Coordinates of C-alpha atoms in Angstrom, one line a residue:
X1 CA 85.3 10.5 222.5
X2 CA 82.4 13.1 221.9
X3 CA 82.2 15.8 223.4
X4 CA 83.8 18.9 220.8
X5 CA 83.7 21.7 223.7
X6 CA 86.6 24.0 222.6
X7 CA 85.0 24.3 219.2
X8 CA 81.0 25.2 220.5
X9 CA 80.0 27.5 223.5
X10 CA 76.7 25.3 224.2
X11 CA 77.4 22.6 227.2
X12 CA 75.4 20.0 225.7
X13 CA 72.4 17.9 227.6
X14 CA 71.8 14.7 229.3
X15 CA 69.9 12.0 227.8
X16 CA 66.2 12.6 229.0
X17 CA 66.2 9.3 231.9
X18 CA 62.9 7.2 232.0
X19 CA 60.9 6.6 235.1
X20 CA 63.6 5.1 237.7
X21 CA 60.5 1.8 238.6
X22 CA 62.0 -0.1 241.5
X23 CA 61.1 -3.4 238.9
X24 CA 61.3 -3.4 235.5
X25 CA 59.4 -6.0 233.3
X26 CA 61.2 -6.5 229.6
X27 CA 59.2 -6.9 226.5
X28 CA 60.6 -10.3 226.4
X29 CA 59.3 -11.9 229.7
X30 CA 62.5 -11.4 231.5
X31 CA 62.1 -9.6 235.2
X32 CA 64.8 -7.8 237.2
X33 CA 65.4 -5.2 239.8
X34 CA 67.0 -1.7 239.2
X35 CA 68.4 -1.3 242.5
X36 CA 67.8 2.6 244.4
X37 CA 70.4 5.1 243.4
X38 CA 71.3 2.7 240.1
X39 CA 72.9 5.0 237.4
X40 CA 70.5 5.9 234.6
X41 CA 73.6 5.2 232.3
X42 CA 77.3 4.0 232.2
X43 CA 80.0 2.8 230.1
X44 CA 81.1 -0.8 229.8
X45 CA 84.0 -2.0 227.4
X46 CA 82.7 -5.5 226.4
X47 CA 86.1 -7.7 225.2
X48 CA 84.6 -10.7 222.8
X49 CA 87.8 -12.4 222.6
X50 CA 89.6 -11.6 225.6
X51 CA 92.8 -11.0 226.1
X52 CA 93.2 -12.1 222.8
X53 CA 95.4 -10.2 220.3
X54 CA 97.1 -10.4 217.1
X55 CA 99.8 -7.9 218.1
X56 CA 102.2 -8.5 221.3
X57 CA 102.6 -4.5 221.9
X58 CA 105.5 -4.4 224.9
X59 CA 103.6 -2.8 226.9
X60 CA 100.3 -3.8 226.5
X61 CA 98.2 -4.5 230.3
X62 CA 95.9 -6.7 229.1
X63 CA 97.6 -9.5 226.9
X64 CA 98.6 -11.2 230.3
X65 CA 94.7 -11.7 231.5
X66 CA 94.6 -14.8 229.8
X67 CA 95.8 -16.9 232.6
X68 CA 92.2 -15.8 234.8
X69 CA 90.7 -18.0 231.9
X70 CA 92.6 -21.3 231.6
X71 CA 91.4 -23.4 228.9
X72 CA 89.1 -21.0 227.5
X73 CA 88.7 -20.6 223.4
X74 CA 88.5 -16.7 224.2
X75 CA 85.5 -16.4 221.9
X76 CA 82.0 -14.5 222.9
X77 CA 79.4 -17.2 222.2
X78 CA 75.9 -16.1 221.0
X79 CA 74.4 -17.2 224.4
X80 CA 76.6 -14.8 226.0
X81 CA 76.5 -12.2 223.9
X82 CA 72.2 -12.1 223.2
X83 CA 72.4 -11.4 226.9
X84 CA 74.9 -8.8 226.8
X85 CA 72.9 -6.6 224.3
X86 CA 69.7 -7.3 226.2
X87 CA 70.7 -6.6 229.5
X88 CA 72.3 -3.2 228.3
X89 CA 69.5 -2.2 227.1
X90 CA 67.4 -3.2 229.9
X91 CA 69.8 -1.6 232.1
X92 CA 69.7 1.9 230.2
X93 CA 66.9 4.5 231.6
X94 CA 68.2 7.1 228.8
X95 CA 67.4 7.5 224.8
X96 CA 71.1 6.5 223.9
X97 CA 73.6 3.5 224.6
X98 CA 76.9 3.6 223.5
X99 CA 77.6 -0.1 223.0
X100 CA 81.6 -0.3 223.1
X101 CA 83.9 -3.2 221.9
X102 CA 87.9 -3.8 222.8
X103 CA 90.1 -6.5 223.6
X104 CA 92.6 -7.7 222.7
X105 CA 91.4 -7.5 219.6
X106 CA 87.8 -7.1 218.7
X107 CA 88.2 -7.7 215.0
X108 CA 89.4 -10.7 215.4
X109 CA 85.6 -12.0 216.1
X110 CA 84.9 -11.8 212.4
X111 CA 82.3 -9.5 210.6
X112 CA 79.3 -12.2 210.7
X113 CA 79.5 -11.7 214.8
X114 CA 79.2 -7.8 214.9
X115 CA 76.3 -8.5 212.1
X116 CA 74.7 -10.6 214.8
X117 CA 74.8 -7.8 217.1
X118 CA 73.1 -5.7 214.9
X119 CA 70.2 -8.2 214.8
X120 CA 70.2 -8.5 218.6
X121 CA 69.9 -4.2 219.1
X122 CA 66.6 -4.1 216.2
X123 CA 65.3 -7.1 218.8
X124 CA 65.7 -5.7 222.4
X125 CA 65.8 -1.3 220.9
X126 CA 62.7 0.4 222.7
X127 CA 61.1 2.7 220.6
X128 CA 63.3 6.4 220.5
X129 CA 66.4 4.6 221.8
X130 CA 69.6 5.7 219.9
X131 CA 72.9 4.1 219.8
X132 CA 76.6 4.3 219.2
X133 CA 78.4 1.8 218.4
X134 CA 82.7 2.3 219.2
X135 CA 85.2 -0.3 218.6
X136 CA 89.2 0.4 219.9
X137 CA 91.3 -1.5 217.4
X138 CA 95.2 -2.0 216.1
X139 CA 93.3 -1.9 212.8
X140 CA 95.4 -4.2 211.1
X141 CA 92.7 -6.4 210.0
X142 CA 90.4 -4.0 208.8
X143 CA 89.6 -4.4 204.7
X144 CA 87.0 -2.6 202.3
X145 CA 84.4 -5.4 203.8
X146 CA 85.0 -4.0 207.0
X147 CA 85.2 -0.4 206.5
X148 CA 81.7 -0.9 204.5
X149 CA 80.0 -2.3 207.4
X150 CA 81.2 0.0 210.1
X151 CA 80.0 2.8 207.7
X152 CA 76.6 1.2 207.6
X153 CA 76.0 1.2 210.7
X154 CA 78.1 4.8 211.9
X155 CA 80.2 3.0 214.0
X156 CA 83.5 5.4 215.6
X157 CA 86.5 3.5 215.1
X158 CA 89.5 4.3 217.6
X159 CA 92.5 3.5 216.4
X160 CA 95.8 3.0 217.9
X161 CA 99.2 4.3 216.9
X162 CA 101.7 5.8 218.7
X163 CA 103.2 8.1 216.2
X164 CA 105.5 8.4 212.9
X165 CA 106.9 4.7 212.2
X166 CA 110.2 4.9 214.1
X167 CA 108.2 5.7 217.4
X168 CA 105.4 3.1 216.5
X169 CA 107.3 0.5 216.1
X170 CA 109.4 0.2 219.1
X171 CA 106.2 -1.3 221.4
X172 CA 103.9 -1.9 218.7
X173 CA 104.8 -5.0 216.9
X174 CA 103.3 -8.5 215.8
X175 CA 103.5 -12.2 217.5
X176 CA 106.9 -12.4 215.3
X177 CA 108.2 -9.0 216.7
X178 CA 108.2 -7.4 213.6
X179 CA 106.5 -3.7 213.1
X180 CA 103.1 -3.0 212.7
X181 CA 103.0 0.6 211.3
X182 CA 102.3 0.0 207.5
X183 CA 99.4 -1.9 208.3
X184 CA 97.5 0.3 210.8
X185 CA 98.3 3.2 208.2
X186 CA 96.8 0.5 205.2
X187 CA 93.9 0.1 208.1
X188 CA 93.2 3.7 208.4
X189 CA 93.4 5.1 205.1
X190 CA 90.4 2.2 204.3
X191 CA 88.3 4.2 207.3
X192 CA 89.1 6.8 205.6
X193 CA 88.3 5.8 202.4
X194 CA 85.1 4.4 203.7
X195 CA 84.3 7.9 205.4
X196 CA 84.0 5.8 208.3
X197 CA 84.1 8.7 211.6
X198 CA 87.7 7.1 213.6
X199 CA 90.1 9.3 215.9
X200 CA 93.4 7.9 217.4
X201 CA 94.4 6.6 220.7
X202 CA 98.0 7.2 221.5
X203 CA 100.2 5.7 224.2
X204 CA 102.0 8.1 225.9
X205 CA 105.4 5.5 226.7
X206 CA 109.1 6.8 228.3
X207 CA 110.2 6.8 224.4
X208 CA 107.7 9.0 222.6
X209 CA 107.1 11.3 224.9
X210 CA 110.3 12.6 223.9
X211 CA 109.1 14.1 221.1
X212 CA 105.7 15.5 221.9
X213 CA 105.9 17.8 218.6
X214 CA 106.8 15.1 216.5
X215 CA 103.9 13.0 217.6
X216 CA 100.9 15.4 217.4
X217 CA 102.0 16.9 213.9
X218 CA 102.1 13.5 212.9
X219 CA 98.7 12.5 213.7
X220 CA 97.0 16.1 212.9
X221 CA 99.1 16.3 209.1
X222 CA 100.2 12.8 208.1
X223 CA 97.4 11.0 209.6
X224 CA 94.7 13.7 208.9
X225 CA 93.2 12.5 212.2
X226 CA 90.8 16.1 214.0
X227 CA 90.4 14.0 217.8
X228 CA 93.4 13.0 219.6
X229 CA 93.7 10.8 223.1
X230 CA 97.0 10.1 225.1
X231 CA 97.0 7.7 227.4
X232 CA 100.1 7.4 229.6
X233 CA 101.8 4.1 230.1
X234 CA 102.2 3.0 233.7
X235 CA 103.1 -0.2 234.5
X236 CA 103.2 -1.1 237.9
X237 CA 105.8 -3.7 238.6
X238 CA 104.7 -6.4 241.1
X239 CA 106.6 -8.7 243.5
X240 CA 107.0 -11.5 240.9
X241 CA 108.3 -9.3 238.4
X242 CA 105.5 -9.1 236.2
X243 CA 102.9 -6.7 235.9
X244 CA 99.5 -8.8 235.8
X245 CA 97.8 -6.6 238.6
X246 CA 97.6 -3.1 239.8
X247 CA 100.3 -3.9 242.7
X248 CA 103.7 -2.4 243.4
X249 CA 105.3 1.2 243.7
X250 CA 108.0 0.7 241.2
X251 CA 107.3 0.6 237.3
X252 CA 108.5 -0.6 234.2
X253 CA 111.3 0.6 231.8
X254 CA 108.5 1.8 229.6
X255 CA 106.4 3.8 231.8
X256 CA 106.5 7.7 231.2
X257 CA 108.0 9.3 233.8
X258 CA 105.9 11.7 235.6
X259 CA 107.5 15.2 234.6
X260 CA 107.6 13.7 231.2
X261 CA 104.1 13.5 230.7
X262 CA 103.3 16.7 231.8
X263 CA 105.5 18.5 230.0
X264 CA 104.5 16.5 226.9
X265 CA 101.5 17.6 227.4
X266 CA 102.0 20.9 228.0
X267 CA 104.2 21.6 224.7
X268 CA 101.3 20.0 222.4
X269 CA 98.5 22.1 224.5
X270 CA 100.9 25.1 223.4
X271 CA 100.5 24.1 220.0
X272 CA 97.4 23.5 220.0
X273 CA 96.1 26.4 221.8
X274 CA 97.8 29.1 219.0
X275 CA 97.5 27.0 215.8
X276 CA 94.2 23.8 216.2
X277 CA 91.6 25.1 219.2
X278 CA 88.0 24.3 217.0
X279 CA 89.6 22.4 214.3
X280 CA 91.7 19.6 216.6
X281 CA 90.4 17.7 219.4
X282 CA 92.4 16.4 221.8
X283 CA 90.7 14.6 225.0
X284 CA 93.1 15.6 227.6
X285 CA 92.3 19.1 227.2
X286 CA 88.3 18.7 226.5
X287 CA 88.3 17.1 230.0
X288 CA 90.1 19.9 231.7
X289 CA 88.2 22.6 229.7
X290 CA 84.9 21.4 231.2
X291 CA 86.6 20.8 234.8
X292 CA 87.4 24.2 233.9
X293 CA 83.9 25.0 233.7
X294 CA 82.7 23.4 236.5
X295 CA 80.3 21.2 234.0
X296 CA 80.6 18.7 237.0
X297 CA 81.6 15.8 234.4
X298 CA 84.7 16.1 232.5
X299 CA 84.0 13.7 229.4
X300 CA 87.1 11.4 231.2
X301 CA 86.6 9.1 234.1
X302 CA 90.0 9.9 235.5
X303 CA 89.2 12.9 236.1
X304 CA 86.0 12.9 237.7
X305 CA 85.1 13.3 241.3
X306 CA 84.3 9.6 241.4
X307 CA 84.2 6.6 239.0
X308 CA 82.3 3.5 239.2
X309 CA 80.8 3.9 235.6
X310 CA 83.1 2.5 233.2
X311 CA 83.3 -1.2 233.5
X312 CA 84.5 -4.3 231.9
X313 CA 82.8 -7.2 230.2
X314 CA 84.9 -10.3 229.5
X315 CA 84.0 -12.6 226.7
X316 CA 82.2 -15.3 228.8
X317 CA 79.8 -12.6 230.7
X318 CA 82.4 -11.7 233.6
X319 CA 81.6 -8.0 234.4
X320 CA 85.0 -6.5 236.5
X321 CA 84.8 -3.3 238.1
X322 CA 86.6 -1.2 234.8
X323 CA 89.0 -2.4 231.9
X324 CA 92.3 -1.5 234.0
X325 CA 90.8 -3.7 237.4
X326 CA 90.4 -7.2 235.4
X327 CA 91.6 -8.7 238.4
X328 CA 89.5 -11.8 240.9
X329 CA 89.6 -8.7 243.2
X330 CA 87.3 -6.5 241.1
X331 CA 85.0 -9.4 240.1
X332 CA 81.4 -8.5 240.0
X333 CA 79.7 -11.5 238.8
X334 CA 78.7 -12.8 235.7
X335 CA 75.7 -11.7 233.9
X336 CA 74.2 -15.0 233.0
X337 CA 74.0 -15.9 237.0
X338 CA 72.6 -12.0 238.0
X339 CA 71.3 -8.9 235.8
X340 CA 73.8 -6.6 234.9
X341 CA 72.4 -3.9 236.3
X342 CA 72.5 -5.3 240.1
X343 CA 76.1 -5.6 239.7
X344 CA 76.9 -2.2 238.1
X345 CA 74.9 -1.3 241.0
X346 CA 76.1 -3.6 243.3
X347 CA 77.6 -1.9 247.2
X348 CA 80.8 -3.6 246.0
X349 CA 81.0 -1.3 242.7
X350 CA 79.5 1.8 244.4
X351 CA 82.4 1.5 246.9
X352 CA 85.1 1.1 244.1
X353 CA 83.4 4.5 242.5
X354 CA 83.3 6.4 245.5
X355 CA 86.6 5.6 246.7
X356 CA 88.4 7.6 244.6
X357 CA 87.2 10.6 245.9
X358 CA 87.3 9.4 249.9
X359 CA 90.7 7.7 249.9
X360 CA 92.4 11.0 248.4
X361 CA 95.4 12.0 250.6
X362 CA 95.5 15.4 252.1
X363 CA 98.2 16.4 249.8
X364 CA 95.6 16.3 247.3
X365 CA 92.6 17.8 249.4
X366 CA 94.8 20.9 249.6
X367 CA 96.3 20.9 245.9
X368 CA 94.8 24.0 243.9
X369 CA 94.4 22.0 240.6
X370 CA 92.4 19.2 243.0
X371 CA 89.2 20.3 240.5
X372 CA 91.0 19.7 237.6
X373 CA 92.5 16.2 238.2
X374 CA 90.7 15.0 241.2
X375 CA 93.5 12.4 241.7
X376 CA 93.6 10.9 238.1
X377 CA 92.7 7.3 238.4
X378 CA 93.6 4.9 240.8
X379 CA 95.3 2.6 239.4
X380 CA 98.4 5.2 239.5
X381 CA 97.6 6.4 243.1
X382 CA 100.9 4.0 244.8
X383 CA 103.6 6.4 246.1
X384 CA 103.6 8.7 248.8
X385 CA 102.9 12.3 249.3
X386 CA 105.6 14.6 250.7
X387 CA 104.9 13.9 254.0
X388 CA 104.6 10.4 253.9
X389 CA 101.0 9.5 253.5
X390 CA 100.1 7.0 251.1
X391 CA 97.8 7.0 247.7
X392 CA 99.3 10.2 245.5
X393 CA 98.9 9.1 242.2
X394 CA 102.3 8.4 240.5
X395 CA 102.0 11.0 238.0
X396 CA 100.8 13.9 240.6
X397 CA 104.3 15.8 239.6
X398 CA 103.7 16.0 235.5
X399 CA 99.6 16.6 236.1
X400 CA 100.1 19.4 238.4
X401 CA 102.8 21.3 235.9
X402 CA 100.5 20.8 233.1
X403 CA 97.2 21.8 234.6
X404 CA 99.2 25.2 235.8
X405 CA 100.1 25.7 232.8
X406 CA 96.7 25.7 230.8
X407 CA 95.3 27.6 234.0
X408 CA 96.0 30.9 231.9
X409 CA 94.2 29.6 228.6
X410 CA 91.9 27.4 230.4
X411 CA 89.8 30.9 232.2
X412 CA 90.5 32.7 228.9
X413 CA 88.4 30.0 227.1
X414 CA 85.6 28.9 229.9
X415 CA 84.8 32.6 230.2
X416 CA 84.7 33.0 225.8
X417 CA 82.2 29.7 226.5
X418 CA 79.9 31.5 229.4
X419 CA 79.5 34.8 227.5
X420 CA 78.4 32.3 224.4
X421 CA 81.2 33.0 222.4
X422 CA 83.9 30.2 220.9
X423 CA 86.6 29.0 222.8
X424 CA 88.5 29.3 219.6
X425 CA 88.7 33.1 220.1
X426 CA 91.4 32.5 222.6
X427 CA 94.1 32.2 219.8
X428 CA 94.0 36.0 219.1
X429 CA 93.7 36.8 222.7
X430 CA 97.2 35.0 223.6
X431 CA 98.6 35.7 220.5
X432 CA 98.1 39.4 221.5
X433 CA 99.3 38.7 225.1
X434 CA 102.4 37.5 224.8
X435 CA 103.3 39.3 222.0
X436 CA 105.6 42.3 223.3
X437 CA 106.7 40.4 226.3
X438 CA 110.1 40.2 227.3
X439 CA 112.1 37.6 228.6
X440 CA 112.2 39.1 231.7
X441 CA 109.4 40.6 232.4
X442 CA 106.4 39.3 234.4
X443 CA 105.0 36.5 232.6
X444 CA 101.0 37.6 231.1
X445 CA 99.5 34.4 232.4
X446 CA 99.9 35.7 236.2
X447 CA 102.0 33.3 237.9
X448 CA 104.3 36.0 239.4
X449 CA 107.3 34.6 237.8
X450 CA 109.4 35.9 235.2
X451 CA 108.0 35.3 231.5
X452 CA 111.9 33.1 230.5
X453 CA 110.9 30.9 233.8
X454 CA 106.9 30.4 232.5
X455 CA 105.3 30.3 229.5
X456 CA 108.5 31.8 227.7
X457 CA 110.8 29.0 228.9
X458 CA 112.9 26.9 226.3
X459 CA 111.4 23.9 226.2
X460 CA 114.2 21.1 226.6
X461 CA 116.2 20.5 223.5
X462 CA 115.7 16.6 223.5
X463 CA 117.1 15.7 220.1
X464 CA 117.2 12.7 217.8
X465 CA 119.2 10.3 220.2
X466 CA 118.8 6.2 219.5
X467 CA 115.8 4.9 219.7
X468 CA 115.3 1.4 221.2
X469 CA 115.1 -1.5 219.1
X470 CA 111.4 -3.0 219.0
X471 CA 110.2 -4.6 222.1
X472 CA 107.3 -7.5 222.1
X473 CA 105.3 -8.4 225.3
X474 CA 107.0 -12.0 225.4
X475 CA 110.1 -10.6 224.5
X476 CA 110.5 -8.0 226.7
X477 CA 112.4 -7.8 230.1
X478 CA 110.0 -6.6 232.5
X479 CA 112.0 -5.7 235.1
X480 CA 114.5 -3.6 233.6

């Protein structure tokens, strides 16, 4: 959500990491141990009420996590959350903490809660520390009390649509099935009323990802928003028919398909790339720009080497091993039995990290964009390779077309980036390129192929065809 690479030629630096002391003692008479090789920092998604939402988007993966918690009021109580803020802190050997709220739906905790929070940081902060605080939200809650608050205290406010109403509205609806898109838009106009700092999370679903165009001129013009995400939807359909865990090699109705997504992608990076490098931020192509670079982190856990860093809180102190692996399987511990940092650090968690690097399949050992995508995550590594060997991710197809595509761009702008010049300056650079090029003629990018068969090939010619009528989570057939 930070990192602004294609519009600066500096790499940035890590937080400077305090002594790694085998014990530390907090100011408040607590004692713990920071087990060897425990990561300085990490990511954790903390989810006050659960699974808890006032929307039932169709595809949403997380409104069905209820059932773990039978009986529960899905509320984060103050015991739980004083020793969620301290234990953050205490587990943080760097100057900043990002502390990060989702759900469900976080706003739906109420404003005195997040004030509380506030209270709690001033009472465990060391002196220097620095913090961001991010919430993900439908935003359909959010009022001029809100926006004032969050504005206070500099949160960044993610907020989710999926693109101009008609595409919205399909998956995103309310309990009662009926559309939510004139309320997120009333939601983010208050943020930016407020001049509250927000950018936009968008799923990436079989329907919208007809109309890639459509969708980022939408968010970049209508929406005014200058940082983009897309997330692909993948629902992995398991034996009962639903799609509560990470099991099963067939998927939902809603899913993108695999060549989909990549060539969604790769229409708004050509967009992008000639009209919005420096002035539009899009995370997909942040990531590979510093994969690029060989900056060793991409600013996106799926496509790091390994992973292991981004983990889940659930509203009663249940840490899981990352928001998409809230499943008795991926249960750490809770924090109000053992310290959060011996189970972030835990041999159960370091395993889950490092095995998305060791259980990659030797299809994608040999692939040339391995670098780029290192697998993706692995909750979408469940079909097989060509030759029959299990764990390619699902969308391998769609990642490999686009990351051959940007490969062109991509060395234009990490070699603007090493000589300490803007990656923006690739605009003129391609613009020049593929200026004079004919159709048949060998495409600029180097590829070997014709220019009408690369970067000069007609995109498909979807058109307006029906759309779907809207779709809730209870509603929905999940077979299909």
């Amino acid at each position: 959500m930070e990192s602004r690479i294609a519009n600066d030629s500096s790499t940035g630096q890590a937080d400077r990491s305090a002594p790694a002391d085998a014990v530390r003692h907090s100011a408040h008479g607590t004692t713990f141990t920071i087990p060897e090789g425990a990561p300085p920092a990490f990511h954790l998604l903390a989810k006050p009420t659960g699974a808890i939402c006032n929307l039932d988007c169709a595809y949403c993966f997380f409104l069905d996590k209820e059932v773990f918690y039978p009986g529960s009021k899905f509320r984060m109580s103050d015991d739980v959350l004083e020793a969620y803020i301290r234990q953050l802190i205490e587990s943080h050997r760097t100057d900043s903490v990002n502390i990060a709220w989702q759900g469900g739906e976080p706003t739906l905790m109420g404003l005195d809660f997040y004030r509380r929070v506030m209270v709690l940081v001033e009472k465990y902060r060391r002196p220097g520390m620095r913090f961001l605080h991010t919430m993900q939200t439908n935003g359909t809650l959010l009022d001029d009390e809100w926006c004032a608050f969050l504005k206070e205290h500099d949160f960044l406010i993610g907020i989710s649509i999926d693109g101009p109403r008609e595409l919205h509205d399909i998956y995103r609806v309310d309990k009662g099935g009926k559309p939510t898109f004139d309320k997120v838009m009333r939601g983010l106009r208050l943020l930016q009323k407020h001049g509250v700092d927000f950018n936009v999370l968008t799923t990436v679903n079989r329907v919208n990802a007809d109309y890639p165009l459509e969708v980022y001129r939408f968010l970049r013009d209508e929406v005014g928003t200058t940082w983009m995400q897309f997330i692909p939807v993948v629902e992995r359909i398991n034996a009962d028919g639903l799609t509560l865990f990470q099991e099963g090699a067939t998927v939902s109705e809603r899913s993108v398909l695999p060549a989909q997504f990549g060539e969604f992608l790769s229409t708004i990076f050509d967009e992008w790339v000639f009209h919005d490098v420096g002035k539009v931020y899009v995370q997909t192509f942040e990531a590979a720009l510093r994969n690029w670079l060989g900056m060793g982190a991409s600013g996106m856990c799926v496509f790091n080497e390994t992973c292991g860093t981004g983990l889940a809180i659930e509203h009663n102190g249940d840490l899981y091993a990352c928001d998409h692996f809230v499943e008795p399987n991926f249960f750490l511990g809770n924090i109000q039995q053992q310290h959060m940092i011996e189970l972030v650090a835990s041999p159960q968690q370091v395993k889950f990290g490092q095995d998305k690097r060791d259980t990659l399949p030797r299809y994608c050992l040999e692939c040339d964009v391995r670098f780029a995508c290192h697998g993706e995550c692995p909750k979408n590594r469940f079909i097989e390779t060509p030759d029959g060997e299990p764990g390619l991710n699902y969308l391998c197809a769609g990642f490999k077309d686009f990351f051959h595509h940007v490969d062109f761009a991509m060395k234009l702008m990490a070699g603007l980036i090493r000589r300490g010049r803007e990656a923006r300056e690739v605009t003129p650079i391609l613009q020049k390129s593929f200026a004079q090029v004919e159709r048949n003629d060998p495409c600029p990018c180097g590829s070997g192929r014709k220019f009408k068969q690369c970067h000069g090939r007609q995109k498909a010619q979807v058109g307006r065809k029906a759309l779907p009528a809207p779709q809730s989570r209870t509603q929905s057939n999940r077979h299909a």
